[in-house]
Short mmCIF file of C-alpha atoms in Angstrom, two decimals:
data_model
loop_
_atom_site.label_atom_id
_atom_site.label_comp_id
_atom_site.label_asym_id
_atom_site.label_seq_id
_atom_site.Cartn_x
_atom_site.Cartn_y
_atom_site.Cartn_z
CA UNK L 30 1.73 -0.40 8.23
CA UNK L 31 1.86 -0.55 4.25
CA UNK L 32 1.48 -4.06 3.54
CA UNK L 33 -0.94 -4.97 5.42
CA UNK L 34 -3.39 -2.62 3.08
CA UNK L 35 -1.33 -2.05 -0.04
CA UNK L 36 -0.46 -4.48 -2.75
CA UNK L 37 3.08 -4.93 -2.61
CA UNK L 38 3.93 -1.51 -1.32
CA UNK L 39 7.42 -0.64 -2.75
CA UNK L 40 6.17 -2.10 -5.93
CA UNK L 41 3.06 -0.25 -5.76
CA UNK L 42 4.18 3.32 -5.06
CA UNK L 43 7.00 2.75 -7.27
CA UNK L 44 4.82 2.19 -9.92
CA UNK L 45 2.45 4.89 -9.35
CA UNK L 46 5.72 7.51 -9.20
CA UNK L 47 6.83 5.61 -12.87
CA UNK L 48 3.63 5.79 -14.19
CA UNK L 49 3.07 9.40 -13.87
CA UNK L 50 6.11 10.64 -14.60
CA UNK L 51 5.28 8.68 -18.17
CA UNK L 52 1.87 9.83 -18.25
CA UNK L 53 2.97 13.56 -17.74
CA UNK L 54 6.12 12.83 -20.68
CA UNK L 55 3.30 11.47 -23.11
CA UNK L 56 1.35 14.61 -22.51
CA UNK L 57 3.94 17.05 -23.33
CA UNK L 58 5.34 15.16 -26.40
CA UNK L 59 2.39 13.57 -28.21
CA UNK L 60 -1.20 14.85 -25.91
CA UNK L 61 -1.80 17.62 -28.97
CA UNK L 62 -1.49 14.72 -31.54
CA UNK L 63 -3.41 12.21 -29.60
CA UNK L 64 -6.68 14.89 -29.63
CA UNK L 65 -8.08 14.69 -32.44
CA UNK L 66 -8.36 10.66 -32.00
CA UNK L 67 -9.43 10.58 -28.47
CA UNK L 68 -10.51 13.50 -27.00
CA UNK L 69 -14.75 14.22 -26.51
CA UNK L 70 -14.11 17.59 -26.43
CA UNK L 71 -16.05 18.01 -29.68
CA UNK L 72 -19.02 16.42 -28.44
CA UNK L 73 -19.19 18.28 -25.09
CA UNK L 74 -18.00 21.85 -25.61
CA UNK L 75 -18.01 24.28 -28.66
CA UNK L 76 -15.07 25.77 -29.63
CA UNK L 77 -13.45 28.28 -28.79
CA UNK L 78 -15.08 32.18 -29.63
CA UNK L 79 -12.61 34.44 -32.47
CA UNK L 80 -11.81 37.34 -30.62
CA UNK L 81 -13.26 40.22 -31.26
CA UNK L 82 -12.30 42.54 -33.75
CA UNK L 83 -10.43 45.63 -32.80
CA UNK L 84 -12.21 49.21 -33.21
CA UNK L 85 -10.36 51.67 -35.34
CA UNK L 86 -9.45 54.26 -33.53
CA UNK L 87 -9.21 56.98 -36.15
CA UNK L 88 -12.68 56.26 -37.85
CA UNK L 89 -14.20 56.81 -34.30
CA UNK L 90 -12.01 59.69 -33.24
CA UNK L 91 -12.62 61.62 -37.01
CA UNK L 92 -16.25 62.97 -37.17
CA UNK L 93 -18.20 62.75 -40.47
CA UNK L 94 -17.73 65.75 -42.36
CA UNK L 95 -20.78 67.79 -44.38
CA UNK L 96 -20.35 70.25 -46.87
CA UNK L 97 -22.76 73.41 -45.51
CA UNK L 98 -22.83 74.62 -49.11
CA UNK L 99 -23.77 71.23 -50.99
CA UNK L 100 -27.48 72.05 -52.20
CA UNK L 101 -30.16 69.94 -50.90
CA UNK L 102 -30.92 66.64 -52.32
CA UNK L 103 -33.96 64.29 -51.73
CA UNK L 104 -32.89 61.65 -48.97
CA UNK L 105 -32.11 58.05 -50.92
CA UNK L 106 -34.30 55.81 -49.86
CA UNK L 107 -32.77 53.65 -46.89
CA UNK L 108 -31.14 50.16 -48.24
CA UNK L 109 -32.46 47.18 -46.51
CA UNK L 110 -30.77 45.55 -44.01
CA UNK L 111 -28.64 42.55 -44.56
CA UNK L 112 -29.70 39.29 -44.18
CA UNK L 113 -29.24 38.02 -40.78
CA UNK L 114 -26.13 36.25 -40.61
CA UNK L 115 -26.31 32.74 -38.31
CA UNK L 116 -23.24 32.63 -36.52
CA UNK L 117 -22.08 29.13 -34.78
CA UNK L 118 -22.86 28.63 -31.16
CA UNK L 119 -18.60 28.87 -29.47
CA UNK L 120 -17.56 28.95 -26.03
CA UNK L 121 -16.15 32.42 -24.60
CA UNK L 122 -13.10 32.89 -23.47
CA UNK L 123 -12.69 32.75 -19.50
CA UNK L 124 -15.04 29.62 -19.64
CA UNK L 125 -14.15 26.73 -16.68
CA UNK L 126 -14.36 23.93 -19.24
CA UNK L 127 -13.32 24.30 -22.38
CA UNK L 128 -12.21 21.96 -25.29
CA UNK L 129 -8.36 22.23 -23.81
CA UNK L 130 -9.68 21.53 -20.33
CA UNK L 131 -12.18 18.26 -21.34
CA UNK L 132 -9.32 17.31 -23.58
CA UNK L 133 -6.93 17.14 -19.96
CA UNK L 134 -9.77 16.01 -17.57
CA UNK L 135 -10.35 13.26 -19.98
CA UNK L 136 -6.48 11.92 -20.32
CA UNK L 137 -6.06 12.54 -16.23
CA UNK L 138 -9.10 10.37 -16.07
CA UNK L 139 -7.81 7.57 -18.71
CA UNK L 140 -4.45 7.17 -16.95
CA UNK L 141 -5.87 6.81 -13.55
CA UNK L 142 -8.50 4.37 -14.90
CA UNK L 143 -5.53 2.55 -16.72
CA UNK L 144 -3.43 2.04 -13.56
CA UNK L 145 -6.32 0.88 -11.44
CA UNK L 146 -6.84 -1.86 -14.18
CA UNK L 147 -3.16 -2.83 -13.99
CA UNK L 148 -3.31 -3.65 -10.57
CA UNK L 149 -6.69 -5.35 -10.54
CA UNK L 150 -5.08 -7.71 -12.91
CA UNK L 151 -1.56 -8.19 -12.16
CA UNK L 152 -1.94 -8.04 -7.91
CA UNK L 153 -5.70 -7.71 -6.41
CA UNK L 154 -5.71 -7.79 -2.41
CA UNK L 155 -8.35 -7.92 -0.34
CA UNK L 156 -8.26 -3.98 -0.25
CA UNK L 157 -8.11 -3.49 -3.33
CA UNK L 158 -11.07 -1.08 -4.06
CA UNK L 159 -10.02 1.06 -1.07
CA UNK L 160 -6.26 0.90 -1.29
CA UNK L 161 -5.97 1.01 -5.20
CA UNK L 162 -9.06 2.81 -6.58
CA UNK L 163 -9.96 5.28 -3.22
CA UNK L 164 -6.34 6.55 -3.20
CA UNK L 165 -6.41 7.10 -7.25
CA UNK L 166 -10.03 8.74 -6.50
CA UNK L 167 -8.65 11.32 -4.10
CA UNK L 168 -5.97 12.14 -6.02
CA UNK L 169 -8.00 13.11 -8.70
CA UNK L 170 -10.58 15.06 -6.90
CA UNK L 171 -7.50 16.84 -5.43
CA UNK L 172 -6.32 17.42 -8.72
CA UNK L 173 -9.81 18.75 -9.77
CA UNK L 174 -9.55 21.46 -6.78
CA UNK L 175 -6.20 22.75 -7.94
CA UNK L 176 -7.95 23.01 -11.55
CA UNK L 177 -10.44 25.16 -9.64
CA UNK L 178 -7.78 27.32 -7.90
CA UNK L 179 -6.30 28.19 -11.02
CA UNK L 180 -9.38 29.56 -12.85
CA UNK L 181 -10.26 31.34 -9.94
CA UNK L 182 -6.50 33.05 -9.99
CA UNK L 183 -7.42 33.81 -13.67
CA UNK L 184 -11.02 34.91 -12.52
CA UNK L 185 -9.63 37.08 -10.30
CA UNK L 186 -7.47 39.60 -13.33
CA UNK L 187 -10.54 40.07 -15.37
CA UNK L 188 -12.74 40.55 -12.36
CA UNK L 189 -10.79 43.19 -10.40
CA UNK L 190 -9.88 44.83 -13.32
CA UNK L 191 -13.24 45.16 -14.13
CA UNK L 192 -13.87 46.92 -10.16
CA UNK L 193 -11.06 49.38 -11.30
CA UNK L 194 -12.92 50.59 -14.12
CA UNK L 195 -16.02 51.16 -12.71
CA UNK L 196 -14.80 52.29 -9.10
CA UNK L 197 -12.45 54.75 -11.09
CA UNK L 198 -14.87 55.50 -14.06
CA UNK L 199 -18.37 55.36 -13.01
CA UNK L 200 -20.26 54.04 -15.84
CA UNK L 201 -18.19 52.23 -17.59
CA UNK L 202 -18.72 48.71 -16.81
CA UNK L 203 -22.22 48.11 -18.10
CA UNK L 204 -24.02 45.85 -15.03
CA UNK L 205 -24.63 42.88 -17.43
CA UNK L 206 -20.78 42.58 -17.37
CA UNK L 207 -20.47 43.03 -13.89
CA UNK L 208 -23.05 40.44 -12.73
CA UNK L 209 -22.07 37.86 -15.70
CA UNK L 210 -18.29 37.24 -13.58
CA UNK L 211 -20.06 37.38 -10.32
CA UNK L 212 -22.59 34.88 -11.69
CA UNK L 213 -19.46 32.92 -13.19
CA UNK L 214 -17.64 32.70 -10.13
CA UNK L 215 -20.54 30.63 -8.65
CA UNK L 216 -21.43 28.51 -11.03
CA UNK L 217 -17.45 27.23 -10.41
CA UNK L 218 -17.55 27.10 -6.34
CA UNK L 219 -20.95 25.43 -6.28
CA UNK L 220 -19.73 22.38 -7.40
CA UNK L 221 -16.44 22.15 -5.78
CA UNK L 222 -18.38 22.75 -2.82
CA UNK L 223 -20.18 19.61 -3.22
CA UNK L 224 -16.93 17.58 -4.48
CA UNK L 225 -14.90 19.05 -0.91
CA UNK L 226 -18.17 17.28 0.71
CA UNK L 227 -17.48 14.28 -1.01
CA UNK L 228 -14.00 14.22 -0.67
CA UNK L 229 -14.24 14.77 3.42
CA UNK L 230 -16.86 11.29 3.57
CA UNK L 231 -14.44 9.30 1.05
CA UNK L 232 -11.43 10.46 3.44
CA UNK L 233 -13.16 8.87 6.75
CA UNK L 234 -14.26 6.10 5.27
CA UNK L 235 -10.70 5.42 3.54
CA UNK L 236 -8.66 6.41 6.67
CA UNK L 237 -11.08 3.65 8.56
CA UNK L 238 -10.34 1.00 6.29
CA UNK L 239 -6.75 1.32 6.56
CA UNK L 240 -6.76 1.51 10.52
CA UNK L 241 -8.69 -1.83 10.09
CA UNK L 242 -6.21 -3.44 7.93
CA UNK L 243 -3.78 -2.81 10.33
CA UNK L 244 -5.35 -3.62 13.18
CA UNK L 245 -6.68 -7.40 11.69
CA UNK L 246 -2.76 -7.74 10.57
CA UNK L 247 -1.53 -7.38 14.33
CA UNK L 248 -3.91 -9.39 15.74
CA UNK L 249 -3.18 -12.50 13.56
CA UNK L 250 0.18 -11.83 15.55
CA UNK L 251 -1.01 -11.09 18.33
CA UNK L 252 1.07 -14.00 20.39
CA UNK L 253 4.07 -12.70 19.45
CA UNK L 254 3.44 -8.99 19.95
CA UNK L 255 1.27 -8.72 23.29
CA UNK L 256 4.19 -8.46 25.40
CA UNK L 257 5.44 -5.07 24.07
CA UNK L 258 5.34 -1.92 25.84
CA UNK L 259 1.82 -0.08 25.06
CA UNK L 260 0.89 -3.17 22.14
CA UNK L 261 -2.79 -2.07 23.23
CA UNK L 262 -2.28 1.25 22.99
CA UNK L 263 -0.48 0.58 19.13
CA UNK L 264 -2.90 -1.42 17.88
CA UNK L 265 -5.99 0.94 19.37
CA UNK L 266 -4.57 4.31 18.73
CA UNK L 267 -1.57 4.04 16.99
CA UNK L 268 -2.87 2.62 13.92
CA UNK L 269 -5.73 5.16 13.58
CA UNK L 270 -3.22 8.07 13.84
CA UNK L 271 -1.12 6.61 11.39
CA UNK L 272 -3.43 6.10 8.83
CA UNK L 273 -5.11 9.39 9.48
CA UNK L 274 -1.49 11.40 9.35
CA UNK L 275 -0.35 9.26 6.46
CA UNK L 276 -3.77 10.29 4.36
CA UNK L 277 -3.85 13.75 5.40
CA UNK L 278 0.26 14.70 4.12
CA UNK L 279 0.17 12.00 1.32
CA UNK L 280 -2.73 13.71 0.10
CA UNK L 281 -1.44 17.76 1.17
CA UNK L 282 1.97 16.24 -0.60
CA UNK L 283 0.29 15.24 -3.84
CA UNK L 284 -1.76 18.68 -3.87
CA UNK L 285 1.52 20.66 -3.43
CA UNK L 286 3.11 19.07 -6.38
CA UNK L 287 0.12 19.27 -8.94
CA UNK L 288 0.21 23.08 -7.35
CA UNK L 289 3.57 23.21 -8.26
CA UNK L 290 2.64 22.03 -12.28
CA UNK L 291 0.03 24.06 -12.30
CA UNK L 292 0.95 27.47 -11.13
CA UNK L 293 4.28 27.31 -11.58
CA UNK L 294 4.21 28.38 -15.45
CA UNK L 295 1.76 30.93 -14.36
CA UNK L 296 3.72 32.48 -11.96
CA UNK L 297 6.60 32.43 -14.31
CA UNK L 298 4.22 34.66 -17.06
CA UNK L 299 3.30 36.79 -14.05
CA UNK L 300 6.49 37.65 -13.23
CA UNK L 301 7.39 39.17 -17.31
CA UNK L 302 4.98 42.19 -15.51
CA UNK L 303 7.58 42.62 -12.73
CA UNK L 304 9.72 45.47 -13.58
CA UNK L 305 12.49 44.80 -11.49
CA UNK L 306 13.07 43.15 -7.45
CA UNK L 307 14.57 45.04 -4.60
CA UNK L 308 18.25 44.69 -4.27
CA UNK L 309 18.51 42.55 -7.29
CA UNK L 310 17.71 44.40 -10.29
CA UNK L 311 15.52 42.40 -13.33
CA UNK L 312 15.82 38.81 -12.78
CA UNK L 313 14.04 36.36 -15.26
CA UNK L 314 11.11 34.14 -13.72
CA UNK L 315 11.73 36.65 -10.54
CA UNK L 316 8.93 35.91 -8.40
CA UNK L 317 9.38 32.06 -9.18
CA UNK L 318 12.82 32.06 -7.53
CA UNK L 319 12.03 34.44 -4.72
CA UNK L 320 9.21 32.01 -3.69
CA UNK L 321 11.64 28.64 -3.69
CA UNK L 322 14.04 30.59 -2.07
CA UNK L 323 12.14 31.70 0.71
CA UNK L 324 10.55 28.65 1.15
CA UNK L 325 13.49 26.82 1.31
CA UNK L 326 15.32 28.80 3.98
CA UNK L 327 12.00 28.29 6.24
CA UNK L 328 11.61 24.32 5.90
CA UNK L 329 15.68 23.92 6.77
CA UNK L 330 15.11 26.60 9.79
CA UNK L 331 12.13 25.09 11.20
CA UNK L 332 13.98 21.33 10.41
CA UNK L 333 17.28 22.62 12.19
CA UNK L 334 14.97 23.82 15.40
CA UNK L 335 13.03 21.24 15.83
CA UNK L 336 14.87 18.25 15.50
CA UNK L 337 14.41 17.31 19.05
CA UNK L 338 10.14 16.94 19.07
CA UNK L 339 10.24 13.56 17.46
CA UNK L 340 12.29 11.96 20.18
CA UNK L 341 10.36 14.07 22.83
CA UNK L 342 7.10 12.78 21.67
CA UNK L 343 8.62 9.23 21.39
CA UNK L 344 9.15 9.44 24.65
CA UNK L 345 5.84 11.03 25.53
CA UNK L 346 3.97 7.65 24.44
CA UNK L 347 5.93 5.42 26.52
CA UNK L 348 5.14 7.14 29.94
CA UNK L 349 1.76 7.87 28.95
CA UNK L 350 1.56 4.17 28.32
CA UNK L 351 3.21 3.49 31.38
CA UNK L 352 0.93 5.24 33.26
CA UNK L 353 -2.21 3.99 31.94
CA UNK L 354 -1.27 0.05 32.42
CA UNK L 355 -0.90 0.76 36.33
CA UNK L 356 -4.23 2.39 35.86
CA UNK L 357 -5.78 -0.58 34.05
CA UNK L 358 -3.98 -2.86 36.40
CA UNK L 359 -5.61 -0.75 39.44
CA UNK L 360 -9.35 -1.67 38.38
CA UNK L 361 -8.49 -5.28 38.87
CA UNK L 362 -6.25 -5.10 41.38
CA UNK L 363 -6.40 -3.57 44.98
CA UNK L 364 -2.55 -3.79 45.12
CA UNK L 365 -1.74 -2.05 42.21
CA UNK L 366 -2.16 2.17 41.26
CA UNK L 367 -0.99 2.76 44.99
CA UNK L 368 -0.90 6.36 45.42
CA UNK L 369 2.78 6.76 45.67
CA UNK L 370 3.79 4.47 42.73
CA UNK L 371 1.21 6.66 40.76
CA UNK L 372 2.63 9.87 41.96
CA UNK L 373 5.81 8.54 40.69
CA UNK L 374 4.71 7.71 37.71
CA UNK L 375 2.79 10.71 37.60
CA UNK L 376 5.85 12.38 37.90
CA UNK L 377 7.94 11.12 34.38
CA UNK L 378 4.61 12.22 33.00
CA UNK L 379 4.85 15.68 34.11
CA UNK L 380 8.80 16.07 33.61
CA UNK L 381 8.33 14.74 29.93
CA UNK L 382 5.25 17.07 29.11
CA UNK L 383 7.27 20.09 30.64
CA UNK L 384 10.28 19.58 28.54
CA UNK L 385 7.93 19.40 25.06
CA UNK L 386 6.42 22.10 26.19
CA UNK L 387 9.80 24.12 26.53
CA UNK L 388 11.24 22.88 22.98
CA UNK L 389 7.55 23.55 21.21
CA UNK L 390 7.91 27.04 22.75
CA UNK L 391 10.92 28.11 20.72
CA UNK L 392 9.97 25.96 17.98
CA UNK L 393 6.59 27.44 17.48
CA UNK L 394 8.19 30.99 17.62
CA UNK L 395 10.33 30.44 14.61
CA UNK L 396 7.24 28.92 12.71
CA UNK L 397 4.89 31.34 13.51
CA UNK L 398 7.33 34.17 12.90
CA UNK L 399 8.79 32.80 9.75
CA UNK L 400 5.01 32.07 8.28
CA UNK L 401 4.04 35.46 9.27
CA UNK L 402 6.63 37.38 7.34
CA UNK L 403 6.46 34.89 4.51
CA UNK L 404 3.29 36.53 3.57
CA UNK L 405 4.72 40.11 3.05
CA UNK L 406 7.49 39.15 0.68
CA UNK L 407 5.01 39.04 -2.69
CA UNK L 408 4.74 43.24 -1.28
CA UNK L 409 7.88 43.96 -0.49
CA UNK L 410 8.72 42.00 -3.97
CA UNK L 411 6.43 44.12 -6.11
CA UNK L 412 7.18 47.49 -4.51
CA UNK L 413 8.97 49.02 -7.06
CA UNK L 414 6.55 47.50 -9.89
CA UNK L 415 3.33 49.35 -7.89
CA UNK L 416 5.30 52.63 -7.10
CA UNK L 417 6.21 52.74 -11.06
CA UNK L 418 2.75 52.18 -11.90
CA UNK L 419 3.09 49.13 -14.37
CA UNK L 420 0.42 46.86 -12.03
CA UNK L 421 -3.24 46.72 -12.57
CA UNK L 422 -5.54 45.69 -9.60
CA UNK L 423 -6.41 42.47 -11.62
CA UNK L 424 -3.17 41.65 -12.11
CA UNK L 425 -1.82 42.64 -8.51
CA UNK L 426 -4.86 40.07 -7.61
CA UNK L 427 -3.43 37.72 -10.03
CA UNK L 428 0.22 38.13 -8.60
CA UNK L 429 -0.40 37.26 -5.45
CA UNK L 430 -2.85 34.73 -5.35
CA UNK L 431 -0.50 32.47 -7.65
CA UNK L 432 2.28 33.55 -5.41
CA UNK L 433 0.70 32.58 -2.56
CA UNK L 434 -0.20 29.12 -4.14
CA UNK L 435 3.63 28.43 -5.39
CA UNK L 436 4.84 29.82 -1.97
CA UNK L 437 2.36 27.82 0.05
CA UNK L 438 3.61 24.40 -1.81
CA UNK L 439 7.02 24.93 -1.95
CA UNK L 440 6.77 25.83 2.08
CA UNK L 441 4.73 22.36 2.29
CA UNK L 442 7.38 20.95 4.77
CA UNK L 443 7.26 24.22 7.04
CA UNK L 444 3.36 24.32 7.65
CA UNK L 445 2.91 20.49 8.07
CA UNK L 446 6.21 20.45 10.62
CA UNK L 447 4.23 19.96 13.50
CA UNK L 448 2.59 17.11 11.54
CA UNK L 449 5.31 15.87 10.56
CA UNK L 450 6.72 15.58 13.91
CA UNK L 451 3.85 13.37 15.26
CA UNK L 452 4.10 11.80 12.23
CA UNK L 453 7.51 10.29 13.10
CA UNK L 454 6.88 9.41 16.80
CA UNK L 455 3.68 7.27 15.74
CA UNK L 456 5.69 5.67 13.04
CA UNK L 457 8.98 4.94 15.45
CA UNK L 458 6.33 3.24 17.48
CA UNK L 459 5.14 1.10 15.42
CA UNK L 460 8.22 0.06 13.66
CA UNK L 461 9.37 -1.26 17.24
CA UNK L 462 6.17 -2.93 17.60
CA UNK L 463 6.16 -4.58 14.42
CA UNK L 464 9.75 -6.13 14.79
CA UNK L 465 8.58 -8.46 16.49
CA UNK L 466 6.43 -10.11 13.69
CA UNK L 467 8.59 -12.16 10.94
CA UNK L 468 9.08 -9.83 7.96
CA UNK L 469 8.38 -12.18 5.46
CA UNK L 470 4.76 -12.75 6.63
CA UNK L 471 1.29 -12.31 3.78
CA UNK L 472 -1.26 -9.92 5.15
CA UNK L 473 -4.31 -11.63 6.63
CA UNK L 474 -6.82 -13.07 4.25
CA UNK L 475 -10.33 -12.16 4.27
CA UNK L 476 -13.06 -12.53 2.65
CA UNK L 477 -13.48 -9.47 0.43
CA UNK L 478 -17.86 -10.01 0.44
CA UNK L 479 -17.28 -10.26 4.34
CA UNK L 480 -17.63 -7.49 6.74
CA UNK L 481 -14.25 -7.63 7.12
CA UNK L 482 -13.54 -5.57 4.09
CA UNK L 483 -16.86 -3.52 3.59
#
């Protein structure tokens, strides 16, 4: 399943997990001194605007005062006006990239580039460009869409606290202001929409490539392996779904965690605005903790009810296959697909589907139910901050979009469940399957210029 596409696959994800776990350490210790050498940041954005100063309150509160008694004097003629001062162009703050951001992009972009070069040197397979430098692309794109959630969760404070003021005070949020984040917010989801696009073709084409990996690895064995229960059926379908299921949590996995990096220290400065929980008084990083506890009680409920639908669906696939060889056998043979031996067959068929359907029934009642009410704990946890008053609408916004986000990763396991689940039948399947090929046999060789690879 692995080896067949990936370059020595223990090797190769073990490497990837070492590698970023270094990359991330480097950041954190030496990224700020690195800058200044490396980064392009000067050459692509300007820096950063001063804030602005602060109006004094008592100079605009205290009118000017005239003496009605001071005699009249001629009116001094009025001094010029200053020279126009030339201030340098600098980038505002609430901007998508700025010199931070190009900084990061950049050293996300140099580490991925220097693992791909590490493997095209020290082990380059036939699948190299897919299995190597397609997986590091989609990473990074995925990546780049989490970098996009989190402006927008910033985008959304300054934004709705900006619809406060001017639903509340008519007049106060001069339109220029009002269309400039409206206008702001689209120049961000433009692109990403364009990238998702992108992403979606790469994701075909990559989930094809590995299904065809596979499938040229089984039939170099095929000999050996024809004689198994469904081997059609595992080298048609099963290696498609794999590859498919494989991409689609690897990637959700890896999109979880960089969540998790991401939001997680912005959930923990959210949650300073959090007065106090229900039933547990002030708690430090509050909102942090109720989200990986909550989460955590929902993926070992859902794992403790469902531990039955990988076996069930195990067994699904064998009298599926069952019944469609008598099938196949049937268009060949007049003596075969009788209709009583297909009514008994028909039969394990029914009596398996009935039973999943029984244990999915249950099963999808806890998910459902537990996913529902997961989404009312960010209200029930900020109650008694909204009923004292000490939330703005941005920052309610704010709250519970990077809630949602932490919440959402940490529950990873409990959404993808039901993927999960088909996840393990396919991969029983073809673990059987492939035990019948010598474990110490090379992937197929082809010729990487050959259609066999392109």
């Amino acid at each position: 399943m692995f080896r067949s596409f990936f370059p020595s696959p223990k090797l190769f994800f073990t490497s990837a997990i070492v590698w970023l776990l270094l990359a991330t350490m480097a950041w954190v210790t030496v990224g700020g001194s690195l800058r200044p050498f490396l980064s392009l940041d000067g050459f692509l954005v300007a820096p950063m605007c001063a804030p602005a100063p602060a109006a004094d309150p008592a100079a605009a509160a205290t009118p000017p005062q005239t003496d009605q008694a001071a005699p009249t004097t001629p009116e001094a003629p009025a001094a010029a006006p200053p020279a126009t001062v030339t201030t340098a162009a600098c980038t505002p703050e609430g901007t998508f990239l700025t010199g931070e951001q190009v900084w990061l992009y950049q050293y996300v972009l140099m580490v991925a580039i220097l693992f791909c070069l590490f493997w095209f040197f020290y082990e380059r397979n036939e699948w190299y460009w897919w299995s190597v430098v397609a997986t590091t692309g989609i990473l990074l794109i995925t990546y780049f869409n989490v970098q996009v959630d989190a402006f927008v969760n910033n985008w959304q404070g300054t934004f709705f606290n900006t619809l406060q003021s001017a639903l509340s005070t008519p007049g106060s949020v001069a339109p220029s202001k009002f269309y400039a984040e409206v206008i702001t917010i689209i120049a961000v989801s433009v692109p990403r929409i364009l990238v998702l696009v992108i992403l979606a073709f790469l994701t075909s084409h990559y989930v094809f490539r590995w299904r065809k990996a596979m499938n040229s690895y089984y039939m170099r064995y095929w000999h050996a392996i024809r004689t198994t229960e469904g081997a059609a059926q595992r080298v048609q379908e099963d290696t498609m779904r794999f590859a498919q299921i494989v991409e689609d949590l690897g990637t959700s996995f890896f999109d979880a965690l960089i969540t998790l990096a991401v939001f997680l220290p912005i959930l923990w400065g959210l949650s300073q605005s959090v007065t106090e929980l229900p039933f547990f008084g002030q708690v430090p990083g509050s909102l942090v903790w109720v989200a990986l506890v909550s989460a955590a009680l929902g993926t070992v409920f859902l794992a403790a009810i469902g531990f039955k639908l990988p076996g069930l669906q195990f067994e699904n696939q064998k009298v599926e296959a069952a019944y469609r060889k008598e099938l196949v056998y049937g268009e060949d043979n007049a003596d075969r697909a009788e209709p009583l031996k297909i009514r008994e067959i028909f039969a394990s068929v029914q009596k398996n589907y009935y039973r999943i359907y029984w244990h999915y029934t249950y099963f999808n009642f806890a998910r459902y139910g537990y996913l529902q009410l997961a989404g009312y704990i960010p209200l029930l946890m900020l109650a008694p901050s909204i009923l004292a008053g000490t939330l703005t609408l941005g920052l309610y916004q704010q709250v519970q979009g990077a809630f949602g986000q932490v919440a959402s990763s940490f529950q990873f396991l409990a959404r993808a469940w039901g993927t999960v689940i088909e996840l393990i039948s396919v991969y029983k399947r073809l673990r059987l399957f492939e035990s019948y090929i010598p474990k110490d046999q090379l992937p197929i060789k082809e010729s990487v210029s050959g259609a066999a690879t392109i």
